C-alpha positions as a LaTeX table, in Angstrom:
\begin{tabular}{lrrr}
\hline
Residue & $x$ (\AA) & $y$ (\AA) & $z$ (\AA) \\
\hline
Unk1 & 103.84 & $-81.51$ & 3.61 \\
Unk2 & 101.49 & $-83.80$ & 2.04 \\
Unk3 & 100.55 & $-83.07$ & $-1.75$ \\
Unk4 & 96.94 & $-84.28$ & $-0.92$ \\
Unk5 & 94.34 & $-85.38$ & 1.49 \\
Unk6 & 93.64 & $-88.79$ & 1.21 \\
Unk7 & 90.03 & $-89.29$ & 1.64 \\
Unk8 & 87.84 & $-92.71$ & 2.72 \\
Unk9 & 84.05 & $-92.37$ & 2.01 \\
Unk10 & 81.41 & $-93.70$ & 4.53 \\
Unk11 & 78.47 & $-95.14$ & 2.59 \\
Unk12 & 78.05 & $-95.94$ & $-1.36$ \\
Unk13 & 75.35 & $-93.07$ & $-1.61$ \\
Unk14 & 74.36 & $-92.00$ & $-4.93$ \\
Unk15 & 75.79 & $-88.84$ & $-3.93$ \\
Unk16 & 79.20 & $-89.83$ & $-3.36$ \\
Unk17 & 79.67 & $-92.37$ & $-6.13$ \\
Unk18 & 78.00 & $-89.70$ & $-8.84$ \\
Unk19 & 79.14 & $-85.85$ & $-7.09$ \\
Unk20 & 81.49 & $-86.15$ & $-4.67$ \\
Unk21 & 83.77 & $-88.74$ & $-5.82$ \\
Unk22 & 84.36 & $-87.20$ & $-9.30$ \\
Unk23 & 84.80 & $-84.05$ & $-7.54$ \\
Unk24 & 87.31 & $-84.61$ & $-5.32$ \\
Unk25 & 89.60 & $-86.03$ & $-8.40$ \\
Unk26 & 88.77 & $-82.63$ & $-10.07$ \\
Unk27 & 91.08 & $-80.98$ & $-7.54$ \\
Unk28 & 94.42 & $-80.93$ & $-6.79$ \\
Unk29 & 94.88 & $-81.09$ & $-3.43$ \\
Unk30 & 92.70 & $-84.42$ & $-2.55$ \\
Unk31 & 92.34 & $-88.23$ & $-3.66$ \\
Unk32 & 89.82 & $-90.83$ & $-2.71$ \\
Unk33 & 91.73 & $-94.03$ & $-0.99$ \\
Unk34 & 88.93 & $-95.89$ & 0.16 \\
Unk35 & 85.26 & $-95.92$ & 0.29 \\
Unk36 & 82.97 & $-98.31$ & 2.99 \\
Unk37 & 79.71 & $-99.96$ & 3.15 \\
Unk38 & 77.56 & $-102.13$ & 5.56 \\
Unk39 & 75.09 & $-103.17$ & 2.96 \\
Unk40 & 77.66 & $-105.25$ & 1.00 \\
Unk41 & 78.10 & $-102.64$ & $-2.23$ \\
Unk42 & 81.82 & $-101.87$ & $-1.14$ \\
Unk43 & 83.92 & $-103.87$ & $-3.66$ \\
Unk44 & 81.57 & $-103.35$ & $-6.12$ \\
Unk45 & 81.73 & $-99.72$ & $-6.08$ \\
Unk46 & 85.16 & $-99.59$ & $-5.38$ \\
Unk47 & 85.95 & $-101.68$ & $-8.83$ \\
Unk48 & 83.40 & $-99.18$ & $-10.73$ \\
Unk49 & 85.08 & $-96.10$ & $-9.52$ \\
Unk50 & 88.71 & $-97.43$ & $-9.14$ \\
Unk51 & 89.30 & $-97.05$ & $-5.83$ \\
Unk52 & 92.34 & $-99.10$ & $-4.18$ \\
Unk53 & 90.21 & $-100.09$ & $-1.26$ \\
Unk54 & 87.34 & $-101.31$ & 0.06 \\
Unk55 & 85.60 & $-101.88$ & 3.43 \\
Unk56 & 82.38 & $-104.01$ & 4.63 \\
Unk57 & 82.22 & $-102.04$ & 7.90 \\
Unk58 & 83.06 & $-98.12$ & 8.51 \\
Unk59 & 84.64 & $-99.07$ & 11.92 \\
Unk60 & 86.90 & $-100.75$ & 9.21 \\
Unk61 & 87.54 & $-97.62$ & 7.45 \\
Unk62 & 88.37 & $-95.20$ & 10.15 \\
Unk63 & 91.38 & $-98.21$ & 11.33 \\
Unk64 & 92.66 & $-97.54$ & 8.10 \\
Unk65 & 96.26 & $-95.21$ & 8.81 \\
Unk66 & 96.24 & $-94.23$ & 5.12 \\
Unk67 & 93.04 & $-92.42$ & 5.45 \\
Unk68 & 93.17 & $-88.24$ & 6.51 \\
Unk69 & 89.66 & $-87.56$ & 5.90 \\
Unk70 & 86.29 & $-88.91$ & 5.60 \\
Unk71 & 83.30 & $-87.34$ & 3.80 \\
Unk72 & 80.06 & $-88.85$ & 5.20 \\
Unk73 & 76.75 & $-88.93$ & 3.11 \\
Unk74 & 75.03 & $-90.66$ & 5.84 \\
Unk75 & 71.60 & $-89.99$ & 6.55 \\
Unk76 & 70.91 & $-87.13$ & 9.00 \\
Unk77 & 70.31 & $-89.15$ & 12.01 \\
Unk78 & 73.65 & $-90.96$ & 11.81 \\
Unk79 & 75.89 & $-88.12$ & 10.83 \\
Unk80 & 76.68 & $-87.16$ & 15.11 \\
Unk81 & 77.36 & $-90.94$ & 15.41 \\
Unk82 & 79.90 & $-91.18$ & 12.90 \\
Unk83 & 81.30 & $-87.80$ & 13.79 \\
Unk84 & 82.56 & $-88.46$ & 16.53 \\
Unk85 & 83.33 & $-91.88$ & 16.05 \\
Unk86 & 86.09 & $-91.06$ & 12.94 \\
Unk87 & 87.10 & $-87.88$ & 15.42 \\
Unk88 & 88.48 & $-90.00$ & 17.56 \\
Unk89 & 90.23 & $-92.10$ & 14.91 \\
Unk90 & 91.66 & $-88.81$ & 14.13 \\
Unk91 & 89.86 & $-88.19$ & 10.69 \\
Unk92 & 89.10 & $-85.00$ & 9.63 \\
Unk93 & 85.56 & $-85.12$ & 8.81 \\
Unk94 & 83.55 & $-83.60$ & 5.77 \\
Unk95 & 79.98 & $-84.55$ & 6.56 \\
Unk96 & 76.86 & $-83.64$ & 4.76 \\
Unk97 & 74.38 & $-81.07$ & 5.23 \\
Unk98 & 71.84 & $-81.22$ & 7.68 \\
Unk99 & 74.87 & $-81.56$ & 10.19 \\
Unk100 & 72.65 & $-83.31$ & 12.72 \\
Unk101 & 69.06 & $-83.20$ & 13.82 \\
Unk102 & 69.71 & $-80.55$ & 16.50 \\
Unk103 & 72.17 & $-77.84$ & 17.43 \\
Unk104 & 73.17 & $-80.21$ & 20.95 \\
Unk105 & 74.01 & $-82.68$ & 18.56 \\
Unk106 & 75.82 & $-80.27$ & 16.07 \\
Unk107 & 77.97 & $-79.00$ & 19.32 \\
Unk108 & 79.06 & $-82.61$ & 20.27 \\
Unk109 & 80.26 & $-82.94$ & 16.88 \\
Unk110 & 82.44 & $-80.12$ & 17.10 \\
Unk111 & 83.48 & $-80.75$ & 20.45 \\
Unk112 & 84.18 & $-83.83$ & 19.97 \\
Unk113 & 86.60 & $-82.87$ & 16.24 \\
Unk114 & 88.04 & $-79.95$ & 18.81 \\
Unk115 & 89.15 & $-82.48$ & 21.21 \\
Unk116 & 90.70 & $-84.75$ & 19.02 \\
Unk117 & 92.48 & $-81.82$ & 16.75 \\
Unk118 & 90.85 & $-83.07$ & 13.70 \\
Unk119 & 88.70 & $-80.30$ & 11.18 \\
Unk120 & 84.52 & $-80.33$ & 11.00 \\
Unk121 & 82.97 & $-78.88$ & 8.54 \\
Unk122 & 79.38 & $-79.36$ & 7.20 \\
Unk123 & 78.94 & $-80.24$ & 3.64 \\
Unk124 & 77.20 & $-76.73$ & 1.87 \\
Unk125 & 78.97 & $-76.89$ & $-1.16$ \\
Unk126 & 76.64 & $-73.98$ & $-2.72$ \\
Unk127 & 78.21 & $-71.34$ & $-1.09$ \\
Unk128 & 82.16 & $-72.06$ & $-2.43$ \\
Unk129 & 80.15 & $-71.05$ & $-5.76$ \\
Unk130 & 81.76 & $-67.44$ & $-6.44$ \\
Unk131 & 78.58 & $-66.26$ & $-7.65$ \\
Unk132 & 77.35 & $-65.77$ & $-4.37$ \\
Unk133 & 80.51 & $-63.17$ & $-3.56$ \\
Unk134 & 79.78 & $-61.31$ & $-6.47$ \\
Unk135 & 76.39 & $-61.21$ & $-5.19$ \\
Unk136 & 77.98 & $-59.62$ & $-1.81$ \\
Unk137 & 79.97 & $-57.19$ & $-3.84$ \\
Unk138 & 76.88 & $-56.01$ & $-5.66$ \\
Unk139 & 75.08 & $-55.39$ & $-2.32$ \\
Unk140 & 78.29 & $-53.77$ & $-1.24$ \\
Unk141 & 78.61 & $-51.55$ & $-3.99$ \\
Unk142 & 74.62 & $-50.28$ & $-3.35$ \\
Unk143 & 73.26 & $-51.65$ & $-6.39$ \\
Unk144 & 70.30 & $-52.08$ & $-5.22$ \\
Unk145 & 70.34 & $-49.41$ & $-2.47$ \\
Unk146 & 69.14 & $-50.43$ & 1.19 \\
Unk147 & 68.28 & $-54.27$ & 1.02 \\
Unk148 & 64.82 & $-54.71$ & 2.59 \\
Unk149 & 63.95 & $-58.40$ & 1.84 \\
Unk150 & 65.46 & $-61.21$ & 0.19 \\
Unk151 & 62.97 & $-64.78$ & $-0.57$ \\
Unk152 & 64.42 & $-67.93$ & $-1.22$ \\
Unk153 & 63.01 & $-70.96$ & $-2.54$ \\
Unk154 & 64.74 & $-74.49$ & $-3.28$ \\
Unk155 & 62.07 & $-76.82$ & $-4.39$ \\
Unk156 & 61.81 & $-80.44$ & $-6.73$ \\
Unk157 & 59.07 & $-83.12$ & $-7.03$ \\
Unk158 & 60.24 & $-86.53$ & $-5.32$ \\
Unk159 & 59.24 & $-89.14$ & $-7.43$ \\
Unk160 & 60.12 & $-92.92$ & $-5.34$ \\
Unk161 & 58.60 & $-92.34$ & $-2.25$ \\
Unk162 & 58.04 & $-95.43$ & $-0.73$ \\
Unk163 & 61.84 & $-96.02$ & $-0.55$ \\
Unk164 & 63.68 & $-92.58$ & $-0.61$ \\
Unk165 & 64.85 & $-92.00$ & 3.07 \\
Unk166 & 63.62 & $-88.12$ & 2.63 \\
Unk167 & 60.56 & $-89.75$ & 3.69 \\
Unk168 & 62.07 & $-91.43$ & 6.70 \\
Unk169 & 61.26 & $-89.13$ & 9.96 \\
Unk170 & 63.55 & $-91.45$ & 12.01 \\
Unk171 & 66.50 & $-90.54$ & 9.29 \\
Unk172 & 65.80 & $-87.40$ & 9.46 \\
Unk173 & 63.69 & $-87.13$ & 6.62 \\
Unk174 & 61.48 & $-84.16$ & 5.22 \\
Unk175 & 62.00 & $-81.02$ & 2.91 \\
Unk176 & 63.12 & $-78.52$ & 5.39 \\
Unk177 & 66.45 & $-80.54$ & 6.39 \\
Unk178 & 66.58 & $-81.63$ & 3.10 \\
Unk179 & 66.19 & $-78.44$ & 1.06 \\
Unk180 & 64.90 & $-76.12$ & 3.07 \\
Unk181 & 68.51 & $-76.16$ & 5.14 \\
Unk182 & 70.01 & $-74.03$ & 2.04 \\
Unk183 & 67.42 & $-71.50$ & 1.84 \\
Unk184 & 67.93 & $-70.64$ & 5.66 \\
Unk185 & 71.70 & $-70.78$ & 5.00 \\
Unk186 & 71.28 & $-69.01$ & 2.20 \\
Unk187 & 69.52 & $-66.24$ & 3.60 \\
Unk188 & 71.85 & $-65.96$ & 6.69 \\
Unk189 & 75.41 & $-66.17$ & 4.26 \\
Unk190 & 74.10 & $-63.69$ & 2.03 \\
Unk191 & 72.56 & $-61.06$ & 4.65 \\
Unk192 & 75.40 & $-61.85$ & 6.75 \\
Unk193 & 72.93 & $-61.66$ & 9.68 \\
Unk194 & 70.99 & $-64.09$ & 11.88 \\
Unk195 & 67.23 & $-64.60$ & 12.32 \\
Unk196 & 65.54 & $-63.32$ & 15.50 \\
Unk197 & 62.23 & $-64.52$ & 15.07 \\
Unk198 & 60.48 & $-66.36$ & 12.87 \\
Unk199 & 57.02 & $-68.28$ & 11.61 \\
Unk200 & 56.87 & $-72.19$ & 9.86 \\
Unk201 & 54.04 & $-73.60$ & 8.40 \\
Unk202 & 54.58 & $-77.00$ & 7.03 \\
Unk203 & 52.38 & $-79.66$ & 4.88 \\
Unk204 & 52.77 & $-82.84$ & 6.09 \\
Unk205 & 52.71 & $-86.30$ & 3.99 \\
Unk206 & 49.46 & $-88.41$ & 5.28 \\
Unk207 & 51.25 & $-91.74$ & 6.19 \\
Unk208 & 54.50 & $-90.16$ & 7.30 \\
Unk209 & 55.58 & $-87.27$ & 9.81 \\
Unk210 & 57.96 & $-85.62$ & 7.33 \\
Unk211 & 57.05 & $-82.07$ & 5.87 \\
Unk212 & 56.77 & $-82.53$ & 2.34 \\
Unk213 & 56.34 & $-78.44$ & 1.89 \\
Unk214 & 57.23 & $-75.73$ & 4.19 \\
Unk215 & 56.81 & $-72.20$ & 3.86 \\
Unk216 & 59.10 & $-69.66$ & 6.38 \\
Unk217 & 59.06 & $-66.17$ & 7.33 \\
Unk218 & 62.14 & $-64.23$ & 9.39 \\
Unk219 & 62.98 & $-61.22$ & 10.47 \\
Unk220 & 66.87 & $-61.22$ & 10.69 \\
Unk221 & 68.75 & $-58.68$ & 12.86 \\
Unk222 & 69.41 & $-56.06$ & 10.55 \\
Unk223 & 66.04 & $-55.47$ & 10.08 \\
Unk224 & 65.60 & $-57.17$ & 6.91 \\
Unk225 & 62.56 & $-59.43$ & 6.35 \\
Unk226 & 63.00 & $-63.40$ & 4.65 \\
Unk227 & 60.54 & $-65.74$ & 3.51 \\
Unk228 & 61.16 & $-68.98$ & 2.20 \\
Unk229 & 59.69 & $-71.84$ & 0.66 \\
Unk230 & 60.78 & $-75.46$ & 0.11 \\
Unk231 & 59.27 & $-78.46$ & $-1.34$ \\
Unk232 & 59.36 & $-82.31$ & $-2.36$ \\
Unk233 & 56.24 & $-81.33$ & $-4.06$ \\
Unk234 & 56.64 & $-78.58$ & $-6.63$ \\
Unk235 & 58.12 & $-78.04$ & $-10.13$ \\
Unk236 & 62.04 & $-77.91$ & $-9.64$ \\
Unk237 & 63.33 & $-74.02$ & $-8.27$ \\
Unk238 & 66.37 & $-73.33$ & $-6.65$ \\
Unk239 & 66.74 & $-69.66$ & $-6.53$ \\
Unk240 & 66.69 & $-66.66$ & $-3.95$ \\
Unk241 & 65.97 & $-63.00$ & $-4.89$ \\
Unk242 & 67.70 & $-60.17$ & $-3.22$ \\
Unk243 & 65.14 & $-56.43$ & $-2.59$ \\
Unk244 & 66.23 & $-53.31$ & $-2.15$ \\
Unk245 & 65.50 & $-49.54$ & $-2.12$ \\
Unk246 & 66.86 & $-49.02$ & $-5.65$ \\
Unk247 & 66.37 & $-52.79$ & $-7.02$ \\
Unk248 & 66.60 & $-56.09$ & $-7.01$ \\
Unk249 & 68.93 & $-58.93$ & $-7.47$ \\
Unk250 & 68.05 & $-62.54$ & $-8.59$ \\
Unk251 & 69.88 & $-65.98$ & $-8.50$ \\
Unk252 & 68.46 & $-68.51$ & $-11.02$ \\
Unk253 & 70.71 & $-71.08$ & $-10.53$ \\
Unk254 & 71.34 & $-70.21$ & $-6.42$ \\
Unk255 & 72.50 & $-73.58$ & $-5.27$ \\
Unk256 & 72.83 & $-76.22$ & $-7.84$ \\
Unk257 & 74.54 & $-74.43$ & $-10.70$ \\
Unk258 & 76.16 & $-77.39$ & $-10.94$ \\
Unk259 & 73.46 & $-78.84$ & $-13.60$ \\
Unk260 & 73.84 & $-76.07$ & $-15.98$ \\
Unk261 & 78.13 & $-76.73$ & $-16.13$ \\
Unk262 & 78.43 & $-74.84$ & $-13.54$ \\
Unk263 & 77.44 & $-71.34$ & $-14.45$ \\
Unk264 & 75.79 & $-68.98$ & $-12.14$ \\
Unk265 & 73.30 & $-66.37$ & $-13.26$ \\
Unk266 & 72.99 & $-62.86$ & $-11.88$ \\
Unk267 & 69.94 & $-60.96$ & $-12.42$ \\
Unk268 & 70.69 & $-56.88$ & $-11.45$ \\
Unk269 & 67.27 & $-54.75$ & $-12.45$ \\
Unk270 & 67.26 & $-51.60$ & $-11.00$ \\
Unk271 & 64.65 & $-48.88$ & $-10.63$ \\
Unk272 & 65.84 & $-46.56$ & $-13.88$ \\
Unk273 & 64.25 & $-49.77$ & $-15.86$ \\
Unk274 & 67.52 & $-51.23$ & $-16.76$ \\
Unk275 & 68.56 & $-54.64$ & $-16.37$ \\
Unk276 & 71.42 & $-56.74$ & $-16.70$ \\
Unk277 & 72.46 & $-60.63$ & $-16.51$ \\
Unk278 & 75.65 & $-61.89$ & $-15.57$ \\
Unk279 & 77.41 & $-64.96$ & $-15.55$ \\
Unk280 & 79.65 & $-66.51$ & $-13.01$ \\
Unk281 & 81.65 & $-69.94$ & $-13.72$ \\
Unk282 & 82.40 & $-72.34$ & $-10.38$ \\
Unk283 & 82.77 & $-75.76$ & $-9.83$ \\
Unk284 & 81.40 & $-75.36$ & $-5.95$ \\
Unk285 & 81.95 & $-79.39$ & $-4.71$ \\
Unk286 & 85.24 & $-79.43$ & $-6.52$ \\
Unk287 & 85.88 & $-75.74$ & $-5.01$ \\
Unk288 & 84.34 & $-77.24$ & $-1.65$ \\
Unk289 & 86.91 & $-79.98$ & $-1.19$ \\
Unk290 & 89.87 & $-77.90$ & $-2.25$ \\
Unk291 & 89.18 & $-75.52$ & 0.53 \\
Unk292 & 88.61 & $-78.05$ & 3.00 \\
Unk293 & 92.03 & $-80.06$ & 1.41 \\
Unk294 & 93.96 & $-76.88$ & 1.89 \\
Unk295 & 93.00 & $-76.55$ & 5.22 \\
Unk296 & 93.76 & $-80.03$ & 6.22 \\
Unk297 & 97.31 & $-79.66$ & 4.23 \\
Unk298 & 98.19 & $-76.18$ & 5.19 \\
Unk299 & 96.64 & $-75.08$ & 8.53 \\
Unk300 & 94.06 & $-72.68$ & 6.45 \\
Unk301 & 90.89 & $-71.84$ & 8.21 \\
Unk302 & 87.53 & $-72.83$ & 7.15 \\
Unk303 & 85.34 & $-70.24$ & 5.80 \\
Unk304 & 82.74 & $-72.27$ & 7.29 \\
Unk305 & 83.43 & $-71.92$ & 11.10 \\
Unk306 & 81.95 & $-73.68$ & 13.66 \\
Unk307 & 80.03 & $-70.75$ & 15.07 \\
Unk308 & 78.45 & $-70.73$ & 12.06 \\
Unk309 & 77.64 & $-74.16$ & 12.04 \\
Unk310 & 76.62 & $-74.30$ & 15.53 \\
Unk311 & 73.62 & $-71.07$ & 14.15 \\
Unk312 & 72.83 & $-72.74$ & 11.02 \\
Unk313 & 71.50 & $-75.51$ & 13.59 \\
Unk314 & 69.95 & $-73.24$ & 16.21 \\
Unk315 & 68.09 & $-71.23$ & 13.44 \\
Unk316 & 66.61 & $-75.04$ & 11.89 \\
Unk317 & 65.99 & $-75.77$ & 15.66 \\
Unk318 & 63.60 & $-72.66$ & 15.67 \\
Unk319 & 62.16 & $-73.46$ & 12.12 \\
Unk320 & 61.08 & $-76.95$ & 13.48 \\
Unk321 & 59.53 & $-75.87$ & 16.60 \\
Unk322 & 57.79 & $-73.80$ & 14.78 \\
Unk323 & 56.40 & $-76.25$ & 12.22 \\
Unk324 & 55.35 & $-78.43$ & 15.23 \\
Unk325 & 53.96 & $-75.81$ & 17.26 \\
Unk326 & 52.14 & $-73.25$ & 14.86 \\
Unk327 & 53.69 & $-70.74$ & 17.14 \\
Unk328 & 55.93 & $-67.83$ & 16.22 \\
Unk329 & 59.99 & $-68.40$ & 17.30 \\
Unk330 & 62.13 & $-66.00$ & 18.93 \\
Unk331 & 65.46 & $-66.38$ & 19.28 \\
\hline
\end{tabular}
């Protein structure tokens, strides 16, 4: 057996160079062999990150025997593409969230990994936080009582707009596929239940046809009611808030605990007037590329399946009709 997963990186994104690159030699299970650009920035960024090679095309990169696994950072439009392309190339592939622009799209990509007996997984590294089980636990335990609604909300203000490709609608641009992806994921991993109808409104930028806020409402299949809000346009938030019968639970820090060294807070007030914070430590990319390393090295399965996937897209499929429409969803 291999000791690790030797990844290649499509694209110098500031995410890779500054996460997911540092992450993956956080773990033990994975190294970084060879990163790829089109724009020229390979060598460069391979000589500031020490990495033993670098390619000027990512046809280039997937050739490469040495390579296992890719993680692609892509913009949204071209994750599908290259999908498929380092599938058959027989790469495992670790691509960023949104998966693709649409849930056909999403099941091509894992169609096309299936075929080629290579692993797919889509790049929410917030959930691997274990703050988020010990919010399941809570809920288990009936903390709260009888969840009724949870609200999530992942906002920040986007500063360089005329360049950022957020505010690209051909990319794949906009706050709901940017953001807004976590709170509906959010909302579905924590409920552990899908949405069966649901309402977008969205606020559009003036000179582009990207959302720069939207505001959701679901009703998932359990009966439970969701709203959530996203945002290039607001003070920074990323936090949902679990109600029940007996209380409430909130997370401050829901998907980018990261920033604060990693630590998770847990908000538990219940209806006797106590309350109580906890604290739960993670490292979520580093934890994020260790379980997909593992999997890759050992034939473990993926928390994140790709039925999952495949409703993650169909539920963001509903959310943009929606937006477009001004019509309620059912799905």
């Amino acid at each position: 057996m291999k000791k690790k997963a030797r990844f290649g990186i499509i694209s110098t994104a500031a995410i890779a160079k500054e996460v997911m690159i540092p992450a993956i030699r956080r773990t033990s299970h994975a190294e970084v062999v060879a990163i790829a650009s089109e724009s020229g920035k390979a060598d460069q960024a391979a000589k500031e990150l020490g990495i033993p090679k670098a390619y000027d095309s990512y046809d280039q990169l997937l050739d490469d025997p040495d390579i296992d696994a890719v993680y692609i950072p892509l913009p949204n439009s071209l994750h599908a593409e290259w999908t498929i392309k380092a599938a058959k190339k027989k790469k495992h592939v670790l691509c960023e969230k949104t998966a693709a622009l649409c849930e056909e799209d999403v099941r091509r990509m894992i169609g096309g990994c299936e075929e080629n007996g290579v692993l797919f997984m889509e790049a929410f590294m917030y959930q691997f936080h274990p703050q988020h089980e010990r919010v399941k636990q809570l809920l288990a335990a009936g903390e709260i009582g009888e969840v009724k609604y949870m609200r999530a909300h992942f906002s920040f203000y986007l500063q360089d707009r005329e360049t950022n490709i957020r505010m690209n609608d051909e990319l794949g641009g906009g706050s709901l596929l940017d953001v807004g992806c976590y709170c509906v994921h959010s909302t579905r991993h924590i409920l552990d239940a899908e949405p069966v109808e649901l309402f977008v409104q969205s606020r559009f930028d003036p000179h582009r046809s990207v959302d720069l806020t939207t505001s959701g409402w679901m009703r998932i299949e359990n009966g439970v009611f969701a709203q959530f809000m996203c945002s290039f346009d607001m003070f920074p938030q990323n936090e949902y808030e679990v109600i029940g019968t007996k209380g409430k639970i909130i997370v401050s820090r829901a998907y980018r605990p990261d920033v604060d060294s990693g630590e998770g807070r847990i908000t538990v007030a219940t209806a006797d007037g106590s309350e109580r914070e906890e604290t739960v430590a993670g490292d979520q990319y580093a934890l994020q590329i260790e379980h997909f390393s593992r999997a890759i090295l050992e034939g473990t399965p993926l928390l994140y399946s790709p039925e999952r996937m495949i409703k993650q897209a169909r539920a963001l499929d509903a959310c943009r009709t929606s937006m477009k429409t001004g019509a309620i969803v059912w799905l």
